[in-house]
PDB file of C-alpha atoms and ligand atoms in Angstrom:
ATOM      1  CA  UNK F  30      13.642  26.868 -45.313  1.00 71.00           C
ATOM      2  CA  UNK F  31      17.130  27.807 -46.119  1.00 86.00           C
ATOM      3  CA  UNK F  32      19.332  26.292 -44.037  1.00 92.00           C
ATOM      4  CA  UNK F  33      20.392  28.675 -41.033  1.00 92.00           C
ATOM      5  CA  UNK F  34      19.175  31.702 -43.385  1.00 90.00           C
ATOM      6  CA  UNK F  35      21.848  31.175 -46.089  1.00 92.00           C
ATOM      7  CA  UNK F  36      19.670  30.605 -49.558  1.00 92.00           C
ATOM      8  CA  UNK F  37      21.053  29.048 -52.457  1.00 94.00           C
ATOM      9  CA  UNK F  38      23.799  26.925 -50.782  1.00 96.00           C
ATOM     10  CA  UNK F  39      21.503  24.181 -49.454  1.00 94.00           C
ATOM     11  CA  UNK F  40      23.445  21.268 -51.085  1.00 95.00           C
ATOM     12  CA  UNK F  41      26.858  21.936 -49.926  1.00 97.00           C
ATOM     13  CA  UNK F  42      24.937  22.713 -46.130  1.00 97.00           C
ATOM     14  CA  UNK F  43      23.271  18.972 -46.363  1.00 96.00           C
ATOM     15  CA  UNK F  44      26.587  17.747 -47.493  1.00 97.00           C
ATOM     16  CA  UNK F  45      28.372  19.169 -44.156  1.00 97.00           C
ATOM     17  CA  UNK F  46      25.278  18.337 -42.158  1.00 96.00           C
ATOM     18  CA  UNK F  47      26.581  14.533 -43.239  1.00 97.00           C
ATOM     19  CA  UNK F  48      29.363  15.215 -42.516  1.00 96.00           C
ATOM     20  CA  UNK F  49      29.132  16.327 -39.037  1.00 95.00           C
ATOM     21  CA  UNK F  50      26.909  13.282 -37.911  1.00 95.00           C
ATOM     22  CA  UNK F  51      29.145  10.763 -39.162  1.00 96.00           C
ATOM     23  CA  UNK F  52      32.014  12.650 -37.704  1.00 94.00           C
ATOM     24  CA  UNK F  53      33.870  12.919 -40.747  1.00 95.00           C
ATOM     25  CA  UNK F  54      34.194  17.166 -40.645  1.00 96.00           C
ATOM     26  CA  UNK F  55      37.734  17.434 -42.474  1.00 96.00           C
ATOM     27  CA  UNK F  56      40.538  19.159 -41.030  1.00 95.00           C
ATOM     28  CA  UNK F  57      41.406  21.912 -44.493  1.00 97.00           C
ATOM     29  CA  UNK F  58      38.743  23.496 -46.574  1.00 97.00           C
ATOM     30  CA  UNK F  59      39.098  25.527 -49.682  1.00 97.00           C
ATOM     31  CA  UNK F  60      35.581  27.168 -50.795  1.00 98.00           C
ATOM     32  CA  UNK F  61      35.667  28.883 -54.001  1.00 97.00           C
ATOM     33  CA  UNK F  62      33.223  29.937 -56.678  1.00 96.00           C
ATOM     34  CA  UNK F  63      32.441  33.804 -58.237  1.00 95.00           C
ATOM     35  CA  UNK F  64      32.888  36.536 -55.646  1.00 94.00           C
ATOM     36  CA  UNK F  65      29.540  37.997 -54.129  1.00 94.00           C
ATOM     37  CA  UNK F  66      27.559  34.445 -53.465  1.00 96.00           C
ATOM     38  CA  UNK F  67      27.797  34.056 -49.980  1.00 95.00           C
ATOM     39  CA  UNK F  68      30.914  31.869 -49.586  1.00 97.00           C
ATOM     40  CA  UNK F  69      32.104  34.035 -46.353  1.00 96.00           C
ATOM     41  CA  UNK F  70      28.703  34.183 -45.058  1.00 95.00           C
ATOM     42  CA  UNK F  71      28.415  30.140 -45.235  1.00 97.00           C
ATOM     43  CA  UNK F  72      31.803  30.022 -43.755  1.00 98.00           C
ATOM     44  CA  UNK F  73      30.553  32.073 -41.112  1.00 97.00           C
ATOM     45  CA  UNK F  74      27.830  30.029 -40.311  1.00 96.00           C
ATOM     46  CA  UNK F  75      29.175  26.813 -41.036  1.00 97.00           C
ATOM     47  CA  UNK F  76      31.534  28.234 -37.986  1.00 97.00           C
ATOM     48  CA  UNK F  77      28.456  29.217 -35.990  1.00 97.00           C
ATOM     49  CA  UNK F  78      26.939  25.907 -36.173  1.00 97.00           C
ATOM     50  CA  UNK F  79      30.041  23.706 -35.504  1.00 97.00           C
ATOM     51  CA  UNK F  80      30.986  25.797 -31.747  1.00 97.00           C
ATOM     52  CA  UNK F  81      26.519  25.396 -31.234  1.00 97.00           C
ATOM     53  CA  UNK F  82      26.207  23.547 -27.532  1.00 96.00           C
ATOM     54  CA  UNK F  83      23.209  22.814 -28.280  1.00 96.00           C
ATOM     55  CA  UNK F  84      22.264  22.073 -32.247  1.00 95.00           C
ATOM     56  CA  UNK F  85      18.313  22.448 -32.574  1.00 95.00           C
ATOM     57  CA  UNK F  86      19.068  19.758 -35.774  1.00 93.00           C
ATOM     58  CA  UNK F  87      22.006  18.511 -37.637  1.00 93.00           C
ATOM     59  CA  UNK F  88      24.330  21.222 -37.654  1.00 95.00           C
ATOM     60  CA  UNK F  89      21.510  23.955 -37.334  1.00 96.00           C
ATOM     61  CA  UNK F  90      22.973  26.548 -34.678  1.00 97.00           C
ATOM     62  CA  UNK F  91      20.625  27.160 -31.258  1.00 97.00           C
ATOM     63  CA  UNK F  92      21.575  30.473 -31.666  1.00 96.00           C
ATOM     64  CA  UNK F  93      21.255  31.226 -27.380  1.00 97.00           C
ATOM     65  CA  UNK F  94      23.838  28.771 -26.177  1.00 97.00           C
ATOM     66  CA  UNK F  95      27.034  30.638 -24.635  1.00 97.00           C
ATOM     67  CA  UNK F  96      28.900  29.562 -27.947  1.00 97.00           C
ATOM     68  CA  UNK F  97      26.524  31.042 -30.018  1.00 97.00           C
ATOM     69  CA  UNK F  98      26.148  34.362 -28.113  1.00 97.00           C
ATOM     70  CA  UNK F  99      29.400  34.912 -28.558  1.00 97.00           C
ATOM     71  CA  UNK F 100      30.176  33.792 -32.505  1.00 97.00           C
ATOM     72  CA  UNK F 101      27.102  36.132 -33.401  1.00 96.00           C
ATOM     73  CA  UNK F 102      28.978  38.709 -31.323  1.00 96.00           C
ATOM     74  CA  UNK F 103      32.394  38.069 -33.615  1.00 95.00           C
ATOM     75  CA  UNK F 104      34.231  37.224 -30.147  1.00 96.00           C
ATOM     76  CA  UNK F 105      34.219  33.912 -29.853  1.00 97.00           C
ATOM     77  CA  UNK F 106      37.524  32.737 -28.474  1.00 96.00           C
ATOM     78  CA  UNK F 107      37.465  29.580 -30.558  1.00 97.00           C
ATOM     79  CA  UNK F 108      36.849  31.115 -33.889  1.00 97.00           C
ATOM     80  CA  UNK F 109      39.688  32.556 -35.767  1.00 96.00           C
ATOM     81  CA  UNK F 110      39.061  34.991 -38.841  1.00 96.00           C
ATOM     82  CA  UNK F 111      41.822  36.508 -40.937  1.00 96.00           C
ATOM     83  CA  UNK F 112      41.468  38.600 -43.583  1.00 96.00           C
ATOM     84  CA  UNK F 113      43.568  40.583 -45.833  1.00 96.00           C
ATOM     85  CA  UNK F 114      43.714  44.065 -44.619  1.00 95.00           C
ATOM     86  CA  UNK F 115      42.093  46.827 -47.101  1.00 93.00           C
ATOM     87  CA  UNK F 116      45.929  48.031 -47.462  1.00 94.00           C
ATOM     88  CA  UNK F 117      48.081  45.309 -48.390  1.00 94.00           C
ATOM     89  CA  UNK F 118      48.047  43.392 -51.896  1.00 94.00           C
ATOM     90  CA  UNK F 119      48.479  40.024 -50.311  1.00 95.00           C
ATOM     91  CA  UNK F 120      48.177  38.517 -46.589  1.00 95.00           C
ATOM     92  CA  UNK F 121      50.142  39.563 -44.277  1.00 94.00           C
ATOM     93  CA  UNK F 122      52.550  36.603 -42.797  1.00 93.00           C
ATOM     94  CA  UNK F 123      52.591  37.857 -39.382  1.00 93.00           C
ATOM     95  CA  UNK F 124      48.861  37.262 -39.284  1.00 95.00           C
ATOM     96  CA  UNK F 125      49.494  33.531 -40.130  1.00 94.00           C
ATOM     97  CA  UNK F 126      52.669  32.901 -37.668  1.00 93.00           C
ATOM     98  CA  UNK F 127      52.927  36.513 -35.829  1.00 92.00           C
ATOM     99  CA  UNK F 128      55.860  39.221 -36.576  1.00 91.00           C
ATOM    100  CA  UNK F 129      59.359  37.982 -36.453  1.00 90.00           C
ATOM    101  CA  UNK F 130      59.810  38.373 -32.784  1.00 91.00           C
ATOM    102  CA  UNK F 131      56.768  36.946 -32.168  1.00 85.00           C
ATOM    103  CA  UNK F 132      57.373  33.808 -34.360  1.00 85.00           C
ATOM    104  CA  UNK F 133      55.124  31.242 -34.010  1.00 81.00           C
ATOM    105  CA  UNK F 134      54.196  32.433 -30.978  1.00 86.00           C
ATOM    106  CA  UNK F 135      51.074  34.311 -32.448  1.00 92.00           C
ATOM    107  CA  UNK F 136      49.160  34.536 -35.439  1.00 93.00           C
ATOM    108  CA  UNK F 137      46.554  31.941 -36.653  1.00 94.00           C
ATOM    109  CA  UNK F 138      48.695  29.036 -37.069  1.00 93.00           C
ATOM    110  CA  UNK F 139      49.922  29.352 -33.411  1.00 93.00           C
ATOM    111  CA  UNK F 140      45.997  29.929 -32.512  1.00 93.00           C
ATOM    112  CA  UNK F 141      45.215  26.740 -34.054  1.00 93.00           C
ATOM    113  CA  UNK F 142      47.285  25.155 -32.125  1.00 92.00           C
ATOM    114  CA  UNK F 143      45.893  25.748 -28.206  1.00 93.00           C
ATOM    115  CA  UNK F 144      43.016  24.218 -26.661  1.00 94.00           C
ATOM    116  CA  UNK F 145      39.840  25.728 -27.073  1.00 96.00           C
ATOM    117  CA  UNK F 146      38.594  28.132 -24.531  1.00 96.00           C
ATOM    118  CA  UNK F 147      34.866  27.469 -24.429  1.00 95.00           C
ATOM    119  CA  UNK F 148      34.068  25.265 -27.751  1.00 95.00           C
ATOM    120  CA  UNK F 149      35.285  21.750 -28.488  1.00 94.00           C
ATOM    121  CA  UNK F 150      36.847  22.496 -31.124  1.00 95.00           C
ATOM    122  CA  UNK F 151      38.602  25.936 -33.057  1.00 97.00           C
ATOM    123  CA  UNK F 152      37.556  27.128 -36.482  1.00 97.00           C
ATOM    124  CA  UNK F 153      39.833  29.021 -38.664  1.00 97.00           C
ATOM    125  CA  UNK F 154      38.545  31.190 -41.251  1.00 97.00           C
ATOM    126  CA  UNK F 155      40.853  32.521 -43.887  1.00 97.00           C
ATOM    127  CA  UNK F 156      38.928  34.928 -46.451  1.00 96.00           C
ATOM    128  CA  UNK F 157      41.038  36.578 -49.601  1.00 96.00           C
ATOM    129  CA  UNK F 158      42.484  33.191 -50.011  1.00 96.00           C
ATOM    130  CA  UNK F 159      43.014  34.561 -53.545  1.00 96.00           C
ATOM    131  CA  UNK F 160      45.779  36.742 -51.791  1.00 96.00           C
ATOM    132  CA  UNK F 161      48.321  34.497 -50.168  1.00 94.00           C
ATOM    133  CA  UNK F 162      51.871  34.487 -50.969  1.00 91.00           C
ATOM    134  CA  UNK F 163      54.053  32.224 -52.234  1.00 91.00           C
ATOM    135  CA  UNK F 164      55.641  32.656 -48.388  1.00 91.00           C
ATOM    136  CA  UNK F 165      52.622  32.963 -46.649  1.00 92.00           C
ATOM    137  CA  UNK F 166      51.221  29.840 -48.422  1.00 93.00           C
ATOM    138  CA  UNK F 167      54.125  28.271 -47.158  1.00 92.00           C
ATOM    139  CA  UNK F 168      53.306  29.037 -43.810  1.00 90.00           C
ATOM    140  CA  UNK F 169      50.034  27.589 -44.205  1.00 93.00           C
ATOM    141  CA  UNK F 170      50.570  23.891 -45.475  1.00 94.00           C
ATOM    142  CA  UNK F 171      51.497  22.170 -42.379  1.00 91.00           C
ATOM    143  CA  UNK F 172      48.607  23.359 -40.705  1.00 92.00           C
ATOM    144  CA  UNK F 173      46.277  22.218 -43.428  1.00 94.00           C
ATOM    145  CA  UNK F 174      48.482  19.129 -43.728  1.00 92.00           C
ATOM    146  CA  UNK F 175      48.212  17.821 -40.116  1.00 90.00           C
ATOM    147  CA  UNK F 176      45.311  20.226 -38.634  1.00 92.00           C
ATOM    148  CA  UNK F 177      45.095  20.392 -34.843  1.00 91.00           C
ATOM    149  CA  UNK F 178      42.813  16.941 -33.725  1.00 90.00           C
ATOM    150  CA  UNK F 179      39.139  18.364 -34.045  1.00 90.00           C
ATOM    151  CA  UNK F 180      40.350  22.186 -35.699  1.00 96.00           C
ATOM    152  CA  UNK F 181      38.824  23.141 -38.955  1.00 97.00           C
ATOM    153  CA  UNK F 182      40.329  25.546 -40.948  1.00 97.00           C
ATOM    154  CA  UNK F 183      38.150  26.989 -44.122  1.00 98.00           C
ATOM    155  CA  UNK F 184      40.145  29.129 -46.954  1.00 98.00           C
ATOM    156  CA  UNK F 185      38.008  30.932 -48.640  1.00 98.00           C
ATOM    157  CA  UNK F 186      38.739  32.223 -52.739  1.00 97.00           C
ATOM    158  CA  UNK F 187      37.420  32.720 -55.462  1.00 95.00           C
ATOM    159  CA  UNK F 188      38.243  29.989 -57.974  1.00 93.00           C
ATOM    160  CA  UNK F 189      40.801  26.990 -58.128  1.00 94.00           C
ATOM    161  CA  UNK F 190      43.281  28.198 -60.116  1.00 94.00           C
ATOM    162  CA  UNK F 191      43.920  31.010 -57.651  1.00 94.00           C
ATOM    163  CA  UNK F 192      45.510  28.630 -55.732  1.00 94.00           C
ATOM    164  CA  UNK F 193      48.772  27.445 -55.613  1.00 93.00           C
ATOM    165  CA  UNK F 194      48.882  23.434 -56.151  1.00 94.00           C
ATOM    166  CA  UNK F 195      50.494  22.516 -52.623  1.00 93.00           C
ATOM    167  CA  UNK F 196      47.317  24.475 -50.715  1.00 95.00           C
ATOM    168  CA  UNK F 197      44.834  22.726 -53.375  1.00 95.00           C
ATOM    169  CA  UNK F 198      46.128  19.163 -52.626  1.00 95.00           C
ATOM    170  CA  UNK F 199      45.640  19.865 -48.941  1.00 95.00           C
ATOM    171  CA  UNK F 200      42.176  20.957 -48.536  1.00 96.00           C
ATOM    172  CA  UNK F 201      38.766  19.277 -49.523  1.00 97.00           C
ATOM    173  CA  UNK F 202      37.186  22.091 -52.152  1.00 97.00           C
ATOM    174  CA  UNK F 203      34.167  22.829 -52.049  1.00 98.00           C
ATOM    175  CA  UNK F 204      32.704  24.572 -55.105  1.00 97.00           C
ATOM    176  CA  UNK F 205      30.104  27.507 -54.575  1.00 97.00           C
ATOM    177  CA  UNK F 206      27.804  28.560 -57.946  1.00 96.00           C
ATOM    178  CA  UNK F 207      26.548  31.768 -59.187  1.00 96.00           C
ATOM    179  CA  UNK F 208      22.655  32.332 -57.306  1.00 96.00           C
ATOM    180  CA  UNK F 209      19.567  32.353 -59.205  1.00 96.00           C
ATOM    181  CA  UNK F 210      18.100  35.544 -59.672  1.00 96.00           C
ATOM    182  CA  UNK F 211      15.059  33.777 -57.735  1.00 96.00           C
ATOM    183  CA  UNK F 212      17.116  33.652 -54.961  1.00 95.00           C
ATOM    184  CA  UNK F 213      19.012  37.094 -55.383  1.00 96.00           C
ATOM    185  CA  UNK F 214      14.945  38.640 -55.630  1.00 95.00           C
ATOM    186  CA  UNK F 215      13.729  36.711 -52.196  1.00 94.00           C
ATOM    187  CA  UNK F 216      17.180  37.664 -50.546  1.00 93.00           C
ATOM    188  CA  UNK F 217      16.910  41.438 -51.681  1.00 93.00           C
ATOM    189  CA  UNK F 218      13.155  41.416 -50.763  1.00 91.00           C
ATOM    190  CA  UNK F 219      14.017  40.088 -47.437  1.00 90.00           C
ATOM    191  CA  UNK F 220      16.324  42.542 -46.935  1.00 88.00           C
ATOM    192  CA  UNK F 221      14.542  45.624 -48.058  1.00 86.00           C
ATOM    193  CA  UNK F 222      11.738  44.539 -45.346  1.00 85.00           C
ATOM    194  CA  UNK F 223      13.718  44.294 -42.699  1.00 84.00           C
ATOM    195  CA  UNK F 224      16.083  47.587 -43.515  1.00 80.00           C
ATOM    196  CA  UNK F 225      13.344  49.663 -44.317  1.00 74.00           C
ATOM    197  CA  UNK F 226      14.569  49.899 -47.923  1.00 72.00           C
ATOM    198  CA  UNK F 227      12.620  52.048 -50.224  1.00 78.00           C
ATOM    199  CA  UNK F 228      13.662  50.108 -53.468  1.00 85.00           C
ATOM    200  CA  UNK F 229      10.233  48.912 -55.388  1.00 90.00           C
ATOM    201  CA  UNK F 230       9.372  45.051 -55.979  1.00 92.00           C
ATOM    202  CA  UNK F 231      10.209  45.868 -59.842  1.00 93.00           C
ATOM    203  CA  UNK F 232      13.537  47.558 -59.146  1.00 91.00           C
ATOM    204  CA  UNK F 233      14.599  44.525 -56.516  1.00 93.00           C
ATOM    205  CA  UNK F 234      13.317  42.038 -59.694  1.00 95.00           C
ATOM    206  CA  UNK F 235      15.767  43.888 -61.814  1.00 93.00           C
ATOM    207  CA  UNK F 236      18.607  44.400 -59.955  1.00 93.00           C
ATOM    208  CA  UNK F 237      18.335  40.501 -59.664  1.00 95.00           C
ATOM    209  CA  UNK F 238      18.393  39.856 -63.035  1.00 95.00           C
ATOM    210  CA  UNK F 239      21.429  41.961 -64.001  1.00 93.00           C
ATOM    211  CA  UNK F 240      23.513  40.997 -61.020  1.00 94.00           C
ATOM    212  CA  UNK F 241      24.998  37.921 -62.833  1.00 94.00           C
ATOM    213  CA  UNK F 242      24.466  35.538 -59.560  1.00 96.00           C
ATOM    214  CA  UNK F 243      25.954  37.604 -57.436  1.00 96.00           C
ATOM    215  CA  UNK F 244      24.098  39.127 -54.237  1.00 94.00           C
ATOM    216  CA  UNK F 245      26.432  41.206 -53.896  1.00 92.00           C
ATOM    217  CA  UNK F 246      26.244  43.012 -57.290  1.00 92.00           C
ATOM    218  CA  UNK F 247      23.092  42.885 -57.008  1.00 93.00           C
ATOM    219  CA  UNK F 248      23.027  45.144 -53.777  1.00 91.00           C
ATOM    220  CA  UNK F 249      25.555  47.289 -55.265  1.00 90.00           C
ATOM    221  CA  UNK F 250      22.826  48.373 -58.111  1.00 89.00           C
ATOM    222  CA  UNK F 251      20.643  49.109 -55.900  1.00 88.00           C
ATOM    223  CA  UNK F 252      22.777  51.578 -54.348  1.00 86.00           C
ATOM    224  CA  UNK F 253      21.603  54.857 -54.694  1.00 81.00           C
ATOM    225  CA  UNK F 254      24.876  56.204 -56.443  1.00 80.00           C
ATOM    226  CA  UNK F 255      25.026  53.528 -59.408  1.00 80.00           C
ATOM    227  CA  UNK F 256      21.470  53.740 -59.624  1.00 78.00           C
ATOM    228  CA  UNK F 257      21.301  57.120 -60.482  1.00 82.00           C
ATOM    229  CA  UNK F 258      24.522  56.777 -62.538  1.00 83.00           C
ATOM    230  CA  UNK F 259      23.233  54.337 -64.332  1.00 80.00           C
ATOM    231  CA  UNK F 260      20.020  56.362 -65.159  1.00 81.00           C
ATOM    232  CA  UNK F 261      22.145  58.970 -66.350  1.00 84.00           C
ATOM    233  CA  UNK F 262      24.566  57.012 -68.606  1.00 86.00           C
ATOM    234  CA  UNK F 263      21.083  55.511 -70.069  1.00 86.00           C
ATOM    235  CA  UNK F 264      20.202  58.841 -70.781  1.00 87.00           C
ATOM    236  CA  UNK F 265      23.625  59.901 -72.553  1.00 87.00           C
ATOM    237  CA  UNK F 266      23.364  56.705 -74.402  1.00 88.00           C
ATOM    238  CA  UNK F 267      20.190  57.984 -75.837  1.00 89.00           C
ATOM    239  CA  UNK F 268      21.489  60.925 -77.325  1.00 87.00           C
ATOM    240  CA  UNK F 269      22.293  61.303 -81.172  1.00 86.00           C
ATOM    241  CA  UNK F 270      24.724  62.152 -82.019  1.00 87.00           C
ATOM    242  CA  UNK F 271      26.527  60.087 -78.881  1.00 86.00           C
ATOM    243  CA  UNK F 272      28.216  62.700 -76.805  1.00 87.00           C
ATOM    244  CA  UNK F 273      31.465  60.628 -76.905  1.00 87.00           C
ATOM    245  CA  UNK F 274      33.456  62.936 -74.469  1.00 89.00           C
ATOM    246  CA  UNK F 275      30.900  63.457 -72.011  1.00 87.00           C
ATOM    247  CA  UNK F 276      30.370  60.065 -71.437  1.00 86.00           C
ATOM    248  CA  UNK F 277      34.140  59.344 -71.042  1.00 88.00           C
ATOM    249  CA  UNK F 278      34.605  62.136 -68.512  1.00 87.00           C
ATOM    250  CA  UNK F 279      31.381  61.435 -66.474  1.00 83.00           C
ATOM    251  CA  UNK F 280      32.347  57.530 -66.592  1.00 84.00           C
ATOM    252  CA  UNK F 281      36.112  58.238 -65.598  1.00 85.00           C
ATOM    253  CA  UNK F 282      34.585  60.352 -62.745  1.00 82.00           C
ATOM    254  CA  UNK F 283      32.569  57.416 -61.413  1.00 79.00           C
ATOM    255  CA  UNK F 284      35.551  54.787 -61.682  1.00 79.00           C
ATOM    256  CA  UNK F 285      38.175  57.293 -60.036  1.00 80.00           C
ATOM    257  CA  UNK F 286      36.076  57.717 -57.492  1.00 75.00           C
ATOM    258  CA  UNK F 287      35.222  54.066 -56.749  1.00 71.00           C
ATOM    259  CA  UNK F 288      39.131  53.238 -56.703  1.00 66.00           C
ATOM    260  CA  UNK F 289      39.744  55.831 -53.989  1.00 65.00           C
ATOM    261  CA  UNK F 290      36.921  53.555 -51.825  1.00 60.00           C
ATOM    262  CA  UNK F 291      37.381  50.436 -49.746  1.00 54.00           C
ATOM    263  CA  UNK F 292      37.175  47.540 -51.945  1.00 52.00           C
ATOM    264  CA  UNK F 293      34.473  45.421 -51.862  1.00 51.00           C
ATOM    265  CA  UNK F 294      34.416  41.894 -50.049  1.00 51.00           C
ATOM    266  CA  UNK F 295      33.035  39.188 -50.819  1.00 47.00           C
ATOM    267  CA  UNK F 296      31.384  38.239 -47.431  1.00 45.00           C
ATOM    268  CA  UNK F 297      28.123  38.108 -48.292  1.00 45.00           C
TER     269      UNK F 297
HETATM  270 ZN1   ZN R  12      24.176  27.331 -29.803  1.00 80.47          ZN
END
């Protein structure tokens, strides 16, 4: 059993399942490793499980206590997620220490910083670590330095040299690996059961084998649209001679059009 439904990350679980017991949770974490593995899923439920009233085992979430009602429900008053917005290039300081006339009176330093509503203890998740400023880093290391007693605050990026020295030598990093493609396959086939999917046992098998380690690539070629375009470019590739300006043009098409959509994030 995968520990609270995340596959391929047992290890690093175990290791904050140790943690936890001995009461040694740090204060700063940075997770990294290649985007699409399930680093802000774990972080999640890493968040889940440390707000649980009532763990059914070592930092395994009840799932049905008032804390956990509420973290499934993304409004838990105790857990703290900030993102960078699909808009900006980097993150946006006033969502670390609130706009300039709200300094340090908002934002999710300031959060930090009061007593937990309903937990006993707050959780601060920072995804697109990849994405912080020079500035906004800046903002950050005093809260990673000297985290409020009992607050855990988990940046989440994609590799270590994404991130500036002073937030590295603050936070414990914890390193997250590409996924089998066994796991990918079981995760997909999950999946497909319980969303009805229509993709076939040998399409879920390939898509798992192509995807590199990532579940989230993985999904992404079994999307309808890239399955079909990949079909097609298969078939152009075929041809002889090569139709050299077709497949520019049709290929152009298909990466114009995925720039004008939301990038992907690497939640899951
Ligand atoms: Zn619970």
């Amino acid at each position: 059993m995968a520990w609270q439904d995340i596959e391929g990350h047992d290890a690093i679980a175990a290791r904050f399942a140790a943690a936890e017991v001995a009461g040694r949770v740090a204060g700063s974490y940075l997770f990294v490793g290649p985007p699409g593995v399930g680093k802000g899923t774990f972080a999640r439920s890493l968040a889940l499980a440390l707000v649980c009233e009532r763990p059914t085992a070592d930092l395994v979430a009840c799932r049905s206590c008032r804390s956990c009602i509420q973290a499934l429900a993304g409004t838990h008053p105790d857990i703290d997620l900030v993102e960078k917005p699909i808009d900006r290039a980097t993150i946006p300081l006033e969502l670390l220490i609130g706009s300039p006339d709200q300094r340090l009176r908002e934002g999710l330093c300031w959060r930090l910083l009061l007593r937990p509503a309903i937990a006993h203890r707050k959780i601060a998740i920072l995804l697109d670590a990849d994405h912080l400023s020079e500035e906004a880093a800046n903002c950050l290391l005093k809260t990673l330095e000297e985290p409020p007693p009992g607050a855990v605050i988990i940046l989440v990026g994609t590799s270590l040299q994404r991130q500036l020295p002073t937030i590295r030598s603050r936070c414990q990093t914890i390193r997250f690996g590409p996924l089998s493609a066994a796991t990918i396959e079981h995760v997909l086939s999950r999946e497909s059961q319980t969303e009805g999917n229509t993709s076939s046992p040998a399409e879920l098998a390939a898509a798992a084998a192509a995807a590199d380690g990532s579940l989230q690539r993985a999904r992404l070629l079994l999307s309808d649209e890239v399955a079909t375009f990949r079909q097609h470019l298969i078939g152009l590739l075929e041809r002889q001679p090569l139709p050299g300006v077709e497949l520019s043009r049709e290929t152009l098409a298909v990466v114009e059009a995925a720039g004008k959509e939301a990038p992907l994030r690497d939640f899951d």
